[in-house]
CSV table of C-alpha atoms in Angstrom, one decimal:
chain,number,residue,atom,x,y,z
A,1,UNK,CA,96.0,123.0,80.3
A,2,UNK,CA,96.6,122.7,76.6
A,3,UNK,CA,98.2,125.7,74.9
A,4,UNK,CA,100.4,126.5,77.9
A,5,UNK,CA,103.6,126.7,75.9
A,6,UNK,CA,104.1,129.2,73.1
A,7,UNK,CA,105.2,127.8,69.8
A,8,UNK,CA,107.5,129.7,67.6
A,9,UNK,CA,107.6,129.2,63.8
A,10,UNK,CA,110.7,128.3,61.8
A,11,UNK,CA,111.4,131.8,60.4
A,12,UNK,CA,111.2,133.3,63.9
A,13,UNK,CA,113.7,130.8,65.3
A,14,UNK,CA,116.1,131.2,62.4
A,15,UNK,CA,116.0,135.0,62.6
A,16,UNK,CA,116.6,134.9,66.4
A,17,UNK,CA,119.6,132.7,65.9
A,18,UNK,CA,121.1,134.9,63.1
A,19,UNK,CA,120.5,138.1,65.1
A,20,UNK,CA,121.8,136.5,68.3
A,21,UNK,CA,125.3,136.2,66.7
A,22,UNK,CA,125.3,140.0,66.1
A,23,UNK,CA,124.4,140.8,69.7
A,24,UNK,CA,126.8,141.0,72.6
A,25,UNK,CA,124.6,139.4,75.2
A,26,UNK,CA,122.2,136.5,74.7
A,27,UNK,CA,120.4,137.4,78.0
A,28,UNK,CA,119.7,141.0,77.0
A,29,UNK,CA,118.6,139.9,73.6
A,30,UNK,CA,116.2,137.2,75.1
A,31,UNK,CA,114.8,139.8,77.5
A,32,UNK,CA,114.3,142.2,74.6
A,33,UNK,CA,112.3,139.5,72.7
A,34,UNK,CA,110.5,138.2,75.8
A,35,UNK,CA,111.8,134.7,75.6
A,36,UNK,CA,114.0,132.5,77.7
A,37,UNK,CA,117.7,132.4,77.1
A,38,UNK,CA,117.8,128.6,77.0
A,39,UNK,CA,115.6,128.8,73.9
A,40,UNK,CA,118.2,130.8,72.1
A,41,UNK,CA,121.0,128.6,73.2
A,42,UNK,CA,119.0,125.4,72.1
A,43,UNK,CA,118.1,127.0,68.8
A,44,UNK,CA,121.7,128.0,68.1
A,45,UNK,CA,123.0,124.5,68.8
A,46,UNK,CA,120.4,123.0,66.5
A,47,UNK,CA,121.2,125.6,63.8
A,48,UNK,CA,124.9,124.9,64.2
A,49,UNK,CA,124.3,121.1,63.8
A,50,UNK,CA,121.7,121.1,61.0
A,51,UNK,CA,122.0,124.5,59.3
A,52,UNK,CA,119.0,125.2,57.0
A,53,UNK,CA,117.6,121.8,57.9
A,54,UNK,CA,116.8,123.0,61.4
A,55,UNK,CA,113.4,123.8,63.0
A,56,UNK,CA,111.3,121.5,60.7
A,57,UNK,CA,108.8,120.8,63.5
A,58,UNK,CA,107.7,117.7,65.3
A,59,UNK,CA,107.3,114.5,63.3
A,60,UNK,CA,109.9,115.5,60.7
A,61,UNK,CA,113.5,114.2,60.7
A,62,UNK,CA,116.2,116.8,61.2
A,63,UNK,CA,118.7,116.3,58.4
A,64,UNK,CA,121.6,118.4,57.4
A,65,UNK,CA,121.0,119.9,53.9
A,66,UNK,CA,124.2,118.1,52.7
A,67,UNK,CA,122.7,114.7,53.7
A,68,UNK,CA,119.1,115.4,52.6
A,69,UNK,CA,119.4,113.6,49.2
A,70,UNK,CA,120.8,110.5,50.9
A,71,UNK,CA,118.1,110.6,53.6
A,72,UNK,CA,115.4,110.8,50.9
A,73,UNK,CA,116.9,107.9,48.9
A,74,UNK,CA,117.1,105.7,52.0
A,75,UNK,CA,113.5,106.6,52.9
A,76,UNK,CA,112.3,105.7,49.4
A,77,UNK,CA,114.3,102.4,49.5
A,78,UNK,CA,112.7,101.4,52.8
A,79,UNK,CA,109.2,102.2,51.5
A,80,UNK,CA,109.9,100.1,48.3
A,81,UNK,CA,111.1,97.2,50.4
A,82,UNK,CA,107.9,97.4,52.5
A,83,UNK,CA,105.7,97.5,49.4
A,84,UNK,CA,107.6,94.5,47.9
A,85,UNK,CA,107.2,92.5,51.2
A,86,UNK,CA,103.4,93.2,51.3
A,87,UNK,CA,103.0,92.2,47.6
A,88,UNK,CA,105.1,89.1,48.1
A,89,UNK,CA,103.0,87.9,51.1
A,90,UNK,CA,99.7,88.8,49.4
A,91,UNK,CA,100.5,87.4,46.0
A,92,UNK,CA,98.8,84.0,46.5
A,93,UNK,CA,95.5,85.9,47.4
A,94,UNK,CA,95.5,88.6,44.7
A,95,UNK,CA,93.6,86.7,42.1
A,96,UNK,CA,91.0,85.4,44.5
A,97,UNK,CA,88.9,88.5,44.8
A,98,UNK,CA,88.3,91.4,47.2
A,99,UNK,CA,87.0,89.3,50.1
A,100,UNK,CA,90.1,87.3,50.3
A,101,UNK,CA,92.3,90.4,50.0
A,102,UNK,CA,90.3,92.0,52.8
A,103,UNK,CA,90.8,88.9,54.9
A,104,UNK,CA,94.6,89.1,54.2
A,105,UNK,CA,94.6,92.8,55.3
A,106,UNK,CA,92.7,91.9,58.5
A,107,UNK,CA,95.1,89.1,59.3
A,108,UNK,CA,98.2,91.3,58.8
A,109,UNK,CA,97.0,94.5,60.6
A,110,UNK,CA,99.5,94.1,63.3
A,111,UNK,CA,102.4,93.6,60.9
A,112,UNK,CA,101.7,96.5,58.4
A,113,UNK,CA,99.6,99.6,58.5
A,114,UNK,CA,96.1,99.2,57.0
A,115,UNK,CA,96.5,102.3,54.8
A,116,UNK,CA,99.8,101.0,53.4
A,117,UNK,CA,98.3,97.6,52.6
A,118,UNK,CA,95.3,99.1,51.0
A,119,UNK,CA,97.4,101.4,48.8
A,120,UNK,CA,99.8,98.6,47.7
A,121,UNK,CA,97.0,96.1,47.0
A,122,UNK,CA,94.8,98.6,45.2
A,123,UNK,CA,91.9,98.4,47.7
A,124,UNK,CA,90.0,101.5,48.9
A,125,UNK,CA,90.7,102.1,52.5
A,126,UNK,CA,87.1,103.1,53.2
A,127,UNK,CA,85.8,100.0,51.5
A,128,UNK,CA,88.0,97.8,53.6
A,129,UNK,CA,86.9,99.6,56.8
A,130,UNK,CA,83.3,99.2,55.8
A,131,UNK,CA,83.8,95.5,55.1
A,132,UNK,CA,85.5,95.0,58.4
A,133,UNK,CA,82.7,96.7,60.4
A,134,UNK,CA,80.0,94.8,58.5
A,135,UNK,CA,81.7,91.5,57.9
A,136,UNK,CA,80.2,88.3,59.2
A,137,UNK,CA,82.0,86.8,62.1
A,138,UNK,CA,83.4,83.3,62.1
A,139,UNK,CA,80.7,82.1,64.6
A,140,UNK,CA,77.9,83.5,62.4
A,141,UNK,CA,79.5,81.6,59.4
A,142,UNK,CA,79.6,78.4,61.3
A,143,UNK,CA,75.9,78.8,62.4
A,144,UNK,CA,74.9,79.6,58.8
A,145,UNK,CA,76.8,76.5,57.5
A,146,UNK,CA,75.3,74.3,60.2
A,147,UNK,CA,71.8,75.6,59.4
A,148,UNK,CA,72.4,74.9,55.7
A,149,UNK,CA,73.6,71.4,56.5
A,150,UNK,CA,70.6,70.7,58.7
A,151,UNK,CA,68.2,71.8,56.0
A,152,UNK,CA,69.9,69.5,53.5
A,153,UNK,CA,69.7,66.6,55.9
A,154,UNK,CA,66.0,67.2,56.5
A,155,UNK,CA,65.3,67.5,52.7
A,156,UNK,CA,66.9,64.1,52.0
A,157,UNK,CA,65.2,62.4,54.9
């Protein structure tokens, strides 16, 4: 039953809140607009708390406009610390070539996001995914090395 709930855009919510302060009754205003009264109450509370930073949608942090610059700086700082940590952990592998870097990314997938590691290490995300899908497994490497060793033994015998 996707699409059961109606979504209202930011401008609509802001206009409803501003107009609701000019009306005598929230209930009558809600009935006039064809929405529930608790929506208006919820939107008014959010607008009172965050002001112009309200109604930014899901997946976005609600921050009061006065604190927006601090929030952005803290976010940038966290991202820089994460990039530094990835580079610090990957530095012994950087000069060894793409295959070793791909292996580093594979080993650290649970700790960092693949996209973040690829971006920091200068590796194409698609190239890494392709390598991961087509890479030779450890068992296949062992079989190949055993086969090579056997052929060397037979040549020397």
